[in-house]
CSV table of C-alpha atoms and ligand atoms in Angstrom, one decimal:
chain,number,residue,atom,x,y,z
A,1,MET,CA,-25.9,-15.2,17.8
A,2,THR,CA,-23.6,-12.3,18.2
A,3,LEU,CA,-20.3,-12.2,16.5
A,4,SER,CA,-17.0,-11.4,18.2
A,5,ILE,CA,-13.8,-11.3,16.2
A,6,VAL,CA,-10.3,-12.0,17.6
A,7,ILE,CA,-7.1,-11.4,15.6
A,8,LEU,CA,-4.0,-13.2,16.8
A,9,ALA,CA,-0.9,-11.0,16.3
A,10,ALA,CA,1.4,-11.6,19.3
A,11,GLY,CA,3.9,-13.8,17.6
A,12,LYS,CA,7.5,-12.7,17.0
A,13,GLY,CA,7.7,-13.5,13.3
A,14,LYS,CA,11.3,-14.7,13.7
A,15,ARG,CA,11.6,-15.8,10.1
A,16,MET,CA,11.2,-12.2,8.8
A,17,HIS,CA,14.6,-11.3,10.4
A,18,SER,CA,13.2,-7.8,11.0
A,19,GLN,CA,13.1,-5.0,13.6
A,20,ILE,CA,9.5,-4.4,12.5
A,21,PRO,CA,6.8,-6.7,13.8
A,22,LYS,CA,5.8,-9.2,11.2
A,23,VAL,CA,2.2,-8.0,11.0
A,24,LEU,CA,3.3,-4.4,10.2
A,25,HIS,CA,5.2,-5.3,7.0
A,26,PRO,CA,3.3,-3.8,4.0
A,27,LEU,CA,1.4,-5.6,1.3
A,28,GLY,CA,0.0,-3.4,-1.4
A,29,GLY,CA,1.1,-0.4,0.7
A,30,LYS,CA,-1.0,-1.4,3.8
A,31,SER,CA,0.3,-3.4,6.7
A,32,LEU,CA,-0.7,-7.1,6.9
A,33,ILE,CA,-2.7,-6.5,10.0
A,34,GLU,CA,-4.6,-3.6,8.5
A,35,HIS,CA,-5.8,-5.8,5.7
A,36,VAL,CA,-7.2,-8.2,8.3
A,37,VAL,CA,-8.7,-5.4,10.4
A,38,THR,CA,-10.5,-3.9,7.3
A,39,THR,CA,-11.9,-7.4,6.5
A,40,ALA,CA,-13.0,-7.9,10.1
A,41,GLN,CA,-14.8,-4.5,10.1
A,42,ALA,CA,-16.6,-5.4,6.9
A,43,LEU,CA,-18.3,-8.3,8.8
A,44,ASN,CA,-20.0,-5.8,11.1
A,45,PRO,CA,-19.1,-7.4,14.4
A,46,SER,CA,-21.1,-6.3,17.4
A,47,ASN,CA,-18.0,-4.9,19.1
A,48,PRO,CA,-14.7,-3.7,17.8
A,49,PRO,CA,-12.3,-6.6,16.8
A,50,ILE,CA,-10.1,-7.8,19.6
A,51,ILE,CA,-6.4,-7.9,18.7
A,52,VAL,CA,-4.0,-10.0,20.8
A,53,ILE,CA,-0.6,-8.4,20.8
A,54,GLY,CA,2.7,-9.2,22.5
A,55,HIS,CA,6.0,-8.9,20.9
A,56,GLU,CA,6.5,-5.2,19.9
A,57,GLY,CA,2.8,-4.7,20.6
A,58,GLU,CA,3.1,-1.0,21.2
A,59,LYS,CA,4.2,-0.5,17.6
A,60,VAL,CA,1.2,-2.5,16.3
A,61,ARG,CA,-1.1,-0.4,18.5
A,62,LYS,CA,0.4,2.8,17.2
A,63,ALA,CA,0.1,1.7,13.6
A,64,LEU,CA,-3.7,1.0,14.1
A,65,GLU,CA,-4.5,4.0,16.3
A,66,HIS,CA,-7.2,5.2,13.9
A,67,HIS,CA,-9.2,2.0,14.0
A,68,PRO,CA,-11.6,1.1,16.8
A,69,ILE,CA,-10.0,-1.9,18.4
A,70,THR,CA,-10.0,-3.7,21.8
A,71,TRP,CA,-6.4,-4.5,22.6
A,72,VAL,CA,-5.4,-7.5,24.7
A,73,GLU,CA,-1.9,-8.4,25.7
A,74,GLN,CA,-0.3,-11.8,25.7
A,75,LYS,CA,2.8,-11.2,27.8
A,76,GLU,CA,4.6,-14.4,26.9
A,77,GLN,CA,4.1,-16.0,23.5
A,78,LEU,CA,3.1,-19.5,24.7
A,79,GLY,CA,1.2,-20.5,21.6
A,80,THR,CA,-2.0,-19.8,19.6
A,81,GLY,CA,-4.3,-21.5,22.2
A,82,HIS,CA,-2.8,-19.4,25.0
A,83,ALA,CA,-3.1,-16.2,22.8
A,84,LEU,CA,-6.8,-16.8,22.3
A,85,LEU,CA,-7.3,-17.5,26.0
A,86,GLN,CA,-6.2,-13.9,26.8
A,87,ALA,CA,-9.1,-12.5,24.7
A,88,LEU,CA,-11.9,-14.6,26.4
A,89,PRO,CA,-12.6,-12.2,29.3
A,90,ASN,CA,-13.7,-9.6,26.7
A,91,ILE,CA,-16.2,-12.0,25.1
A,92,PRO,CA,-19.7,-12.8,26.4
A,93,ASP,CA,-20.5,-16.5,26.7
A,94,SER,CA,-23.4,-16.3,24.2
A,95,ASP,CA,-21.2,-15.0,21.4
A,96,SER,CA,-19.6,-16.9,18.6
A,97,VAL,CA,-15.9,-16.1,18.0
A,98,LEU,CA,-14.3,-15.7,14.6
A,99,VAL,CA,-10.6,-16.2,14.9
A,100,LEU,CA,-8.4,-14.5,12.3
A,101,CYS,CA,-4.6,-14.4,12.0
A,102,GLY,CA,-2.7,-11.1,11.7
A,103,ASP,CA,-0.2,-12.7,9.3
A,104,THR,CA,-2.8,-14.0,6.8
A,105,PRO,CA,-3.9,-10.8,5.1
A,106,LEU,CA,-5.9,-11.8,2.1
A,107,ILE,CA,-8.7,-13.8,3.6
A,108,SER,CA,-11.9,-12.5,1.8
A,109,VAL,CA,-15.0,-11.2,3.4
A,110,GLU,CA,-17.0,-13.6,1.2
A,111,THR,CA,-15.1,-16.7,2.5
A,112,LEU,CA,-15.6,-15.6,6.1
A,113,GLN,CA,-19.3,-15.0,5.6
A,114,ARG,CA,-19.6,-18.4,4.1
A,115,LEU,CA,-17.8,-19.9,7.1
A,116,ILE,CA,-20.1,-18.1,9.5
A,117,SER,CA,-23.3,-19.0,7.6
A,118,ALA,CA,-22.4,-22.6,6.8
A,119,THR,CA,-21.4,-23.5,10.4
A,120,PRO,CA,-24.4,-25.1,12.2
A,121,LYS,CA,-25.3,-23.8,15.6
A,122,ASN,CA,-23.2,-25.4,18.4
A,123,ALA,CA,-20.7,-26.6,15.9
A,124,ILE,CA,-17.1,-25.6,15.1
A,125,GLY,CA,-16.3,-24.0,11.7
A,126,ILE,CA,-12.9,-24.2,10.2
A,127,ILE,CA,-11.3,-23.1,6.9
A,128,THR,CA,-9.1,-25.6,5.3
A,129,ALA,CA,-7.3,-25.8,1.9
A,130,LYS,CA,-5.4,-28.3,-0.2
A,131,PHE,CA,-1.8,-27.1,-0.7
A,132,PRO,CA,0.5,-29.0,-3.1
A,133,ASN,CA,3.3,-28.1,-0.8
A,134,PRO,CA,1.9,-28.0,2.7
A,135,SER,CA,5.2,-27.8,4.5
A,136,GLY,CA,5.3,-26.0,7.8
A,137,LEU,CA,1.5,-26.0,8.2
A,138,GLY,CA,-0.9,-27.9,10.5
A,139,ARG,CA,-2.4,-31.0,8.7
A,140,ILE,CA,-6.1,-31.8,8.8
A,141,VAL,CA,-6.7,-35.5,9.8
A,142,ARG,CA,-10.0,-37.0,8.7
A,143,ASP,CA,-11.5,-40.4,9.5
A,144,SER,CA,-13.0,-42.9,7.0
A,145,GLN,CA,-16.3,-41.0,6.9
A,146,ASN,CA,-14.3,-37.9,6.0
A,147,ASN,CA,-15.0,-36.2,9.4
A,148,ILE,CA,-12.2,-34.0,10.8
A,149,ILE,CA,-10.8,-35.7,13.9
A,150,GLN,CA,-7.6,-33.8,14.6
A,151,ILE,CA,-5.1,-31.2,13.5
A,152,ILE,CA,-1.4,-32.2,13.7
A,153,GLU,CA,1.3,-29.6,13.5
A,154,GLU,CA,4.1,-30.5,11.1
A,155,LYS,CA,6.7,-30.6,13.8
A,156,ASP,CA,4.6,-33.2,15.6
A,157,ALA,CA,3.7,-35.2,12.5
A,158,ASN,CA,5.1,-38.6,11.3
A,159,GLU,CA,5.6,-39.2,7.6
A,160,THR,CA,2.0,-40.4,7.1
A,161,PHE,CA,0.6,-37.2,8.5
A,162,ARG,CA,3.1,-35.1,6.7
A,163,ASN,CA,1.8,-36.5,3.4
A,164,ILE,CA,-1.6,-35.0,4.0
A,165,GLN,CA,-2.1,-32.0,1.7
A,166,GLU,CA,-5.2,-30.6,3.4
A,167,ILE,CA,-4.0,-27.8,5.8
A,168,ASN,CA,-5.3,-25.8,8.6
A,169,SER,CA,-5.6,-22.2,7.6
A,170,GLY,CA,-5.8,-20.8,11.2
A,171,PHE,CA,-9.3,-19.4,10.7
A,172,TYR,CA,-12.1,-20.7,12.9
A,173,PHE,CA,-15.6,-19.9,14.0
A,174,ILE,CA,-16.4,-21.3,17.4
A,175,PRO,CA,-19.0,-20.7,20.1
A,176,ALA,CA,-17.4,-18.7,23.0
A,177,LYS,CA,-18.8,-21.2,25.6
A,178,PHE,CA,-16.7,-24.0,24.0
A,179,LEU,CA,-13.5,-21.9,24.1
A,180,LYS,CA,-14.2,-21.0,27.7
A,181,THR,CA,-14.4,-24.7,28.6
A,182,TRP,CA,-11.6,-26.0,26.5
A,183,LEU,CA,-8.9,-23.4,26.2
A,184,PRO,CA,-8.0,-23.4,30.0
A,185,THR,CA,-7.5,-27.2,29.8
A,186,LEU,CA,-4.9,-27.2,26.9
A,187,ASN,CA,-1.4,-28.6,27.6
A,188,ASN,CA,1.9,-27.9,25.9
A,189,THR,CA,3.2,-31.5,25.6
A,190,ASN,CA,4.3,-31.2,22.0
A,191,ALA,CA,7.4,-30.6,19.9
A,192,GLN,CA,7.2,-26.8,20.3
A,193,LYS,CA,6.1,-26.8,24.0
A,194,GLU,CA,3.2,-24.5,23.0
A,195,TYR,CA,-0.4,-24.3,23.9
A,196,TYR,CA,-1.9,-25.1,20.5
A,197,LEU,CA,-5.3,-23.7,19.6
A,198,THR,CA,-5.5,-26.6,17.1
A,199,ASP,CA,-5.8,-29.1,20.0
A,200,ILE,CA,-9.4,-28.0,20.7
A,201,ILE,CA,-10.3,-30.1,17.6
A,202,ALA,CA,-9.5,-33.3,19.3
A,203,LYS,CA,-11.4,-32.1,22.4
A,204,SER,CA,-14.5,-31.3,20.4
A,205,VAL,CA,-14.4,-34.7,18.8
A,206,LYS,CA,-14.3,-36.3,22.2
A,207,GLU,CA,-17.4,-34.3,23.2
A,208,LYS,CA,-19.1,-35.1,19.9
A,209,THR,CA,-19.3,-31.5,18.7
A,210,ALA,CA,-19.7,-31.3,14.9
A,211,ILE,CA,-16.9,-29.8,12.9
A,212,HIS,CA,-17.7,-28.1,9.6
A,213,SER,CA,-15.1,-27.1,7.1
A,214,VAL,CA,-15.2,-24.5,4.4
A,215,GLN,CA,-12.7,-23.9,1.6
A,216,PRO,CA,-11.6,-20.5,0.2
A,217,ARG,CA,-12.1,-19.7,-3.5
A,218,ASN,CA,-8.4,-19.0,-3.9
A,219,THR,CA,-5.8,-20.7,-1.8
A,220,GLU,CA,-3.9,-17.4,-1.5
A,221,GLU,CA,-6.6,-16.2,0.8
A,222,VAL,CA,-5.3,-18.5,3.5
A,223,TYR,CA,-1.6,-18.1,2.6
A,224,GLY,CA,0.1,-16.9,5.8
A,225,ILE,CA,3.3,-14.8,5.7
A,226,ASN,CA,6.2,-16.2,7.6
A,227,ASP,CA,9.2,-14.9,5.6
A,228,ARG,CA,9.9,-12.3,3.0
A,229,ALA,CA,9.8,-14.7,0.1
A,230,GLN,CA,6.2,-15.5,1.0
A,231,LEU,CA,5.5,-11.8,1.3
A,232,ALA,CA,6.7,-11.2,-2.2
A,233,ILE,CA,4.5,-14.1,-3.6
A,234,LEU,CA,1.4,-12.7,-1.9
A,235,GLU,CA,2.2,-9.1,-3.0
A,236,ARG,CA,2.2,-10.3,-6.7
A,237,PHE,CA,-1.0,-12.2,-6.2
A,238,TYR,CA,-2.6,-9.1,-4.6
A,239,GLN,CA,-1.5,-6.9,-7.5
A,240,LYS,CA,-2.6,-9.3,-10.1
A,241,GLN,CA,-6.1,-9.4,-8.5
A,242,LEU,CA,-6.3,-5.6,-8.5
A,243,ALA,CA,-5.0,-5.5,-12.1
A,244,GLU,CA,-7.7,-8.0,-13.2
A,245,LYS,CA,-10.4,-6.1,-11.5
A,246,LEU,CA,-9.3,-2.8,-13.3
A,247,MET,CA,-9.1,-4.5,-16.6
A,248,ARG,CA,-12.7,-5.9,-16.1
A,249,GLU,CA,-13.8,-2.3,-15.4
A,250,GLY,CA,-12.3,-0.9,-18.7
A,251,VAL,CA,-8.7,0.0,-18.0
A,252,THR,CA,-6.0,-1.2,-20.4
A,253,LEU,CA,-2.9,-2.4,-18.7
A,254,LEU,CA,0.0,-3.1,-21.1
A,255,ASP,CA,1.4,-5.6,-18.7
A,256,PRO,CA,-0.6,-6.6,-15.6
A,257,ASN,CA,2.5,-8.2,-14.1
A,258,ARG,CA,4.2,-4.9,-14.0
A,259,PHE,CA,1.6,-2.8,-12.2
A,260,ASP,CA,1.7,-1.8,-8.5
A,261,VAL,CA,-0.9,-0.2,-6.4
A,262,ARG,CA,0.2,0.7,-2.8
A,263,GLY,CA,-3.0,2.3,-1.6
A,264,GLU,CA,-6.3,3.1,-3.2
A,265,LEU,CA,-6.7,3.7,-6.9
A,266,THR,CA,-9.9,4.8,-8.6
A,267,ILE,CA,-9.9,5.0,-12.5
A,268,GLY,CA,-12.5,6.0,-15.1
A,269,GLN,CA,-12.9,4.3,-18.5
A,270,ASP,CA,-10.5,3.9,-21.4
A,271,VAL,CA,-7.4,4.7,-19.5
A,272,THR,CA,-4.2,3.1,-20.7
A,273,ILE,CA,-1.4,2.4,-18.3
A,274,ASP,CA,2.0,1.4,-19.6
A,275,VAL,CA,4.5,-0.8,-17.7
A,276,ASN,CA,6.1,-0.2,-14.3
A,277,VAL,CA,3.7,2.5,-13.1
A,278,ILE,CA,3.4,2.7,-9.3
A,279,PHE,CA,0.4,4.2,-7.6
A,280,GLU,CA,0.7,5.2,-4.0
A,281,GLY,CA,-1.6,6.6,-1.4
A,282,SER,CA,-4.9,7.8,-2.8
A,283,VAL,CA,-5.0,8.3,-6.6
A,284,THR,CA,-8.0,9.1,-8.7
A,285,ILE,CA,-7.8,9.1,-12.5
A,286,GLY,CA,-10.6,10.3,-14.8
A,287,SER,CA,-11.4,8.8,-18.2
A,288,HIS,CA,-9.4,8.7,-21.4
A,289,CYS,CA,-6.0,9.3,-19.7
A,290,ILE,CA,-2.7,7.8,-20.8
A,291,ILE,CA,0.0,7.0,-18.3
A,292,GLY,CA,3.4,6.3,-19.8
A,293,PRO,CA,5.9,3.8,-18.6
A,294,ASN,CA,7.9,4.2,-15.3
A,295,CYS,CA,5.7,6.8,-13.7
A,296,ILE,CA,5.0,7.3,-10.0
A,297,LEU,CA,1.6,8.8,-9.0
A,298,LYS,CA,1.1,9.5,-5.3
A,299,ASN,CA,-1.9,11.1,-3.8
A,300,ALA,CA,-2.9,12.6,-7.1
A,301,LEU,CA,-6.1,13.6,-8.8
A,302,LEU,CA,-6.1,13.5,-12.6
A,303,ALA,CA,-9.2,14.7,-14.5
A,304,ASP,CA,-10.3,13.4,-17.9
A,305,GLY,CA,-7.9,13.2,-20.9
A,306,VAL,CA,-4.7,13.8,-19.1
A,307,GLU,CA,-1.5,12.4,-20.5
A,308,ILE,CA,1.5,11.6,-18.3
A,309,LYS,CA,4.5,10.7,-20.4
A,310,ALA,CA,7.3,8.3,-19.4
A,311,ASN,CA,9.4,8.6,-16.3
A,312,SER,CA,7.3,11.3,-14.6
A,313,ILE,CA,6.6,11.7,-10.9
A,314,ILE,CA,3.4,13.3,-9.7
A,315,GLU,CA,2.8,13.7,-6.0
A,316,GLY,CA,0.1,15.6,-4.0
A,317,ALA,CA,-1.1,17.4,-7.1
A,318,GLU,CA,-4.4,18.2,-8.9
A,319,ILE,CA,-4.2,18.0,-12.6
A,320,ALA,CA,-7.2,19.3,-14.7
A,321,GLU,CA,-8.5,18.1,-18.1
A,322,LYS,CA,-6.2,17.5,-21.0
A,323,CYS,CA,-2.9,18.5,-19.3
A,324,VAL,CA,0.2,16.9,-20.8
A,325,ILE,CA,3.0,16.2,-18.5
A,326,GLY,CA,6.5,14.8,-19.1
A,327,PRO,CA,8.5,12.9,-20.1
A,328,PHE,CA,10.8,13.3,-17.0
A,329,ALA,CA,8.7,15.8,-15.2
A,330,ARG,CA,8.3,16.1,-11.5
A,331,ILE,CA,5.2,17.6,-10.0
A,332,ARG,CA,5.4,18.1,-6.2
A,333,PRO,CA,2.9,18.6,-3.5
A,334,ASP,CA,0.4,21.4,-3.4
A,335,THR,CA,0.5,21.9,-7.2
A,336,LYS,CA,-2.7,22.6,-9.1
A,337,LEU,CA,-2.7,22.6,-12.9
A,338,SER,CA,-5.7,24.1,-14.8
A,339,PRO,CA,-6.9,22.5,-18.1
A,340,ASN,CA,-4.6,22.2,-21.0
A,341,VAL,CA,-1.3,23.0,-19.2
A,342,HIS,CA,1.8,21.5,-20.7
A,343,ILE,CA,4.7,20.5,-18.5
A,344,GLY,CA,7.7,19.2,-20.4
A,345,ASN,CA,11.0,17.4,-19.7
A,346,PHE,CA,13.1,18.2,-16.7
A,347,VAL,CA,10.6,20.5,-15.2
A,348,GLU,CA,9.9,20.6,-11.5
A,349,ILE,CA,6.8,22.3,-10.1
A,350,LYS,CA,6.2,22.7,-6.4
A,351,LYS,CA,3.3,24.4,-4.4
A,352,SER,CA,2.2,26.3,-7.4
A,353,TRP,CA,-1.0,27.1,-9.4
A,354,VAL,CA,-0.6,27.1,-13.2
A,355,ASP,CA,-3.6,28.4,-15.1
A,356,THR,CA,-5.2,27.2,-18.4
A,357,GLY,CA,-3.1,26.6,-21.5
A,358,THR,CA,0.2,27.6,-20.0
A,359,LYS,CA,3.4,25.9,-21.2
A,360,ILE,CA,6.5,25.1,-19.2
A,361,ASN,CA,8.2,22.8,-21.5
A,362,HIS,CA,11.9,22.5,-20.7
A,363,LEU,CA,14.3,22.5,-17.8
A,364,SER,CA,12.6,24.7,-15.3
A,365,TYR,CA,12.0,25.0,-11.6
A,366,VAL,CA,8.8,26.6,-10.5
A,367,GLY,CA,8.1,26.9,-6.8
A,368,ASP,CA,5.6,28.9,-4.6
A,369,SER,CA,4.2,30.5,-7.8
A,370,GLU,CA,1.0,31.6,-9.3
A,371,ILE,CA,1.1,31.5,-13.1
A,372,GLY,CA,-1.7,32.9,-15.2
A,373,SER,CA,-3.3,31.5,-18.3
A,374,GLN,CA,-1.6,31.2,-21.8
A,375,VAL,CA,1.8,31.9,-20.3
A,376,ASN,CA,5.0,30.6,-22.0
A,377,ILE,CA,7.8,29.9,-19.6
A,378,GLY,CA,11.0,29.5,-21.6
A,379,ALA,CA,13.6,26.8,-21.2
A,380,GLY,CA,15.7,27.0,-18.2
A,381,THR,CA,13.5,29.5,-16.2
A,382,ILE,CA,14.0,29.3,-12.5
A,383,THR,CA,11.8,30.9,-9.8
A,384,CYS,CA,14.3,31.7,-7.0
A,385,ASN,CA,11.8,31.2,-4.2
A,386,TYR,CA,14.3,30.7,-1.3
A,387,ASP,CA,16.5,33.4,0.1
A,388,GLY,CA,18.3,31.0,2.4
A,389,ALA,CA,15.8,31.5,5.3
A,390,ASN,CA,12.3,32.0,3.9
A,391,LYS,CA,10.3,31.1,0.9
A,392,HIS,CA,8.7,33.8,-1.3
A,393,LYS,CA,6.1,33.9,-4.0
A,394,THR,CA,6.4,34.6,-7.8
A,395,ILE,CA,3.2,35.8,-9.4
A,396,ILE,CA,3.0,35.9,-13.2
A,397,GLY,CA,0.0,37.4,-15.0
A,398,ASN,CA,-1.9,36.0,-18.0
A,399,ASN,CA,-0.3,36.0,-21.5
A,400,VAL,CA,3.2,36.6,-20.1
A,401,PHE,CA,6.3,35.4,-22.1
A,402,ILE,CA,9.3,34.6,-20.1
A,403,GLY,CA,12.5,34.3,-22.2
A,404,SER,CA,14.7,31.3,-21.8
A,405,ASN,CA,17.2,31.1,-18.9
A,406,SER,CA,15.6,33.8,-16.8
A,407,GLN,CA,15.7,33.9,-13.0
A,408,LEU,CA,12.7,35.4,-11.2
A,409,VAL,CA,13.9,36.3,-7.8
A,410,ALA,CA,11.0,36.2,-5.4
A,411,PRO,CA,9.0,37.9,-4.1
A,412,VAL,CA,8.3,39.3,-7.6
A,413,GLN,CA,5.4,39.9,-9.9
A,414,ILE,CA,5.3,39.9,-13.6
A,415,GLY,CA,2.4,42.0,-15.0
A,416,GLU,CA,-0.1,40.6,-17.5
A,417,GLY,CA,1.1,40.5,-21.1
A,418,ALA,CA,4.7,41.3,-20.1
A,419,THR,CA,7.7,39.9,-22.0
A,420,ILE,CA,10.9,39.1,-20.2
A,421,GLY,CA,14.0,39.1,-22.3
A,422,ALA,CA,16.0,35.8,-22.3
A,423,GLY,CA,18.8,35.5,-19.7
A,424,SER,CA,17.3,38.1,-17.4
A,425,THR,CA,17.7,38.1,-13.6
A,426,ILE,CA,14.5,39.8,-12.5
A,427,THR,CA,14.6,41.2,-9.0
A,428,GLN,CA,11.9,43.8,-9.2
A,429,ASN,CA,8.3,43.7,-10.4
A,430,ALA,CA,8.0,43.9,-14.2
A,431,PRO,CA,5.1,46.0,-15.6
A,432,ALA,CA,2.3,44.7,-17.8
A,433,ASN,CA,2.5,44.6,-21.6
A,434,GLN,CA,6.1,45.8,-21.9
A,435,LEU,CA,9.5,44.2,-22.5
A,436,THR,CA,11.7,44.0,-19.5
A,437,ILE,CA,15.3,42.9,-19.8
A,438,CYS,CA,17.9,42.7,-17.1
A,439,ARG,CA,21.3,41.5,-18.3
A,440,ALA,CA,24.7,42.8,-19.2
A,441,LYS,CA,24.7,44.7,-22.4
A,442,GLN,CA,26.2,42.9,-25.3
A,443,ILE,CA,29.5,44.4,-26.6
A,444,THR,CA,31.9,43.4,-29.2
A,445,ILE,CA,35.6,44.0,-28.7
A,446,GLU,CA,37.3,44.7,-32.0
A,447,ASN,CA,40.7,43.3,-32.9
A,448,TRP,CA,40.6,41.0,-30.0
A,449,GLN,CA,42.6,37.8,-30.5
A,450,ARG,CA,42.5,34.5,-28.8
A,451,PRO,CA,45.6,33.7,-26.8
A,452,LYS,CA,48.0,31.5,-28.7
A,453,LYS,CA,49.8,28.5,-27.3
A,454,GLU,CA,53.4,29.2,-26.4
A,455,LYS,CA,56.0,27.2,-28.4
A,456,GLU,CA,57.7,24.5,-26.3
A,457,THR,CA,61.5,25.1,-26.1
B,1,UD1,C1,-0.7,-22.0,12.9
B,1,UD1,C2,-1.4,-23.3,13.2
B,1,UD1,C3,-1.3,-24.2,12.0
B,1,UD1,C4,-1.8,-23.5,10.8
B,1,UD1,C5,-1.1,-22.2,10.6
B,1,UD1,C6,-1.7,-21.4,9.4
B,1,UD1,C7,-1.4,-23.7,15.6
B,1,UD1,C8,-0.7,-24.4,16.7
B,1,UD1,N1,-0.9,-23.9,14.4
B,1,UD1,O1,0.7,-22.4,12.8
B,1,UD1,O2,-2.1,-25.4,12.2
B,1,UD1,O3,-1.6,-24.4,9.6
B,1,UD1,O4,-1.1,-21.4,11.7
B,1,UD1,O5,-1.0,-20.2,9.2
B,1,UD1,O6,-2.2,-22.9,15.9
B,1,UD1,N2,0.4,-16.1,17.8
B,1,UD1,C9,0.1,-15.4,19.0
B,1,UD1,N3,0.7,-15.9,20.1
B,1,UD1,C10,1.4,-17.0,20.2
B,1,UD1,C11,1.7,-17.7,19.0
B,1,UD1,C12,1.1,-17.2,17.8
B,1,UD1,O7,-0.6,-14.4,19.0
B,1,UD1,O8,1.9,-17.3,21.3
B,1,UD1,C13,-0.2,-15.6,16.6
B,1,UD1,C14,0.8,-15.2,15.6
B,1,UD1,O9,1.1,-13.8,15.7
B,1,UD1,C15,0.1,-15.5,14.2
B,1,UD1,C16,-0.8,-16.6,14.6
B,1,UD1,O10,-1.0,-16.6,16.0
B,1,UD1,O11,-0.6,-14.4,13.8
B,1,UD1,C17,-0.3,-17.9,14.1
B,1,UD1,O12,0.9,-18.2,14.8
B,1,UD1,P1,2.2,-18.9,14.1
B,1,UD1,O13,3.3,-19.0,15.1
B,1,UD1,O14,2.5,-18.2,12.8
B,1,UD1,O15,1.6,-20.3,13.8
B,1,UD1,P2,2.0,-21.4,12.7
B,1,UD1,O16,3.2,-22.1,13.2
B,1,UD1,O17,2.0,-20.7,11.4
B,2,CA,CA1,2.0,-18.6,10.6
């Protein structure tokens, strides 16, 4: 048997009330359909997955342009059976077809493998689940021997059928030859005037084809997204699963309900993460790190023993061992901090390299800079990197001391061991090992008096 995978994703997703196609809405920072595509690829199908697109299909295609996919268009959305029919010309008769839904993102590789391996040859496999509130979903009808005999959509169901709690998940494993025989014969005489894929169940019963059902480990795996409330429920479930996995691997989360990963997160051991931390893109964290509350870490690399204090934002940066950052610090892209660097409150660093043991502890902007080791940057220091048209570099040697409230007007270099007097506006290079000051000379005006308030007449 060779495996073909078809993902249905042509529907409008009306209930999202959105300009964005439903399957492109994000869950855990990745579109719904990308989750499904990643799962499909993990099953090693013989050919790239086939995705049926229609409504706003171009956007879906664009969003997945880096994945190998065979695209099929369903010009009019006439129902799930009609959608799958469009994919059949791409599938050899001898294949078996795994049907997935673009709006049901958390189906697991394990459950699908179980569906594939448990379905006997020449039988139909289907994933079903018991939902306490099955409203809106297709119901599984079984006979007295517990065999599946039909799927009834809610809109076509009378009260007896509506009371059934076993639902159709929309995942099937079916020999292609059956689909090629049955799908062209579907009709749309139902409440929604659609060609229902689910109607092939009744056809298979008529032809005495066995139907085998499999249940997922978590019902959330088969939870389809139709509106934003469902999206939020599934987002929380997804985050909770990730949180539990990390805790099992040795990460302390002070509250797993207030933890969000929107991308890929890799963490070493004995890391503590406080509440409301958001991880975006690709984030790697070493061991023995502490991340304070309300931080955002995006595309960042943290080595061992780093501490990020409350309310800091780190993006596109590489932070070496034992750096201490924050609270209220902002590290922007292309920043590299060597070991033991301290960045304090209200400090912004952009596109800069700060070498070992340097401290920038209060109220500074450092951009387009190279700062040596063991440097002390005083409170309120600004690198003036922008002349209104171009960006220029500030280069500071090892062991430099920059006095508070200094402006370093780039391009400028401060030699090794230099001291800059507080309040200086440095526009020319400062020599090594000497004190450079550039500010108005302090004078005292004797006998000067404060103006007095004139008496009201
Ligand atoms: C479908 C099932 C229902 C099941 C539910 C599970 C049918 C008739 N019903 O209902 O039994 O309980 O899924 O979530 O199959 N699509 C197309 N083209 C179309 C229509 C739909 O590609 O013309 C795609 C959608 O983009 C979506 C999937 O098929 O990814 C399911 O369609 P949807 O309209 O959401 O079906 P449900 O009413 O949820
Ligand atoms: Ca649906």
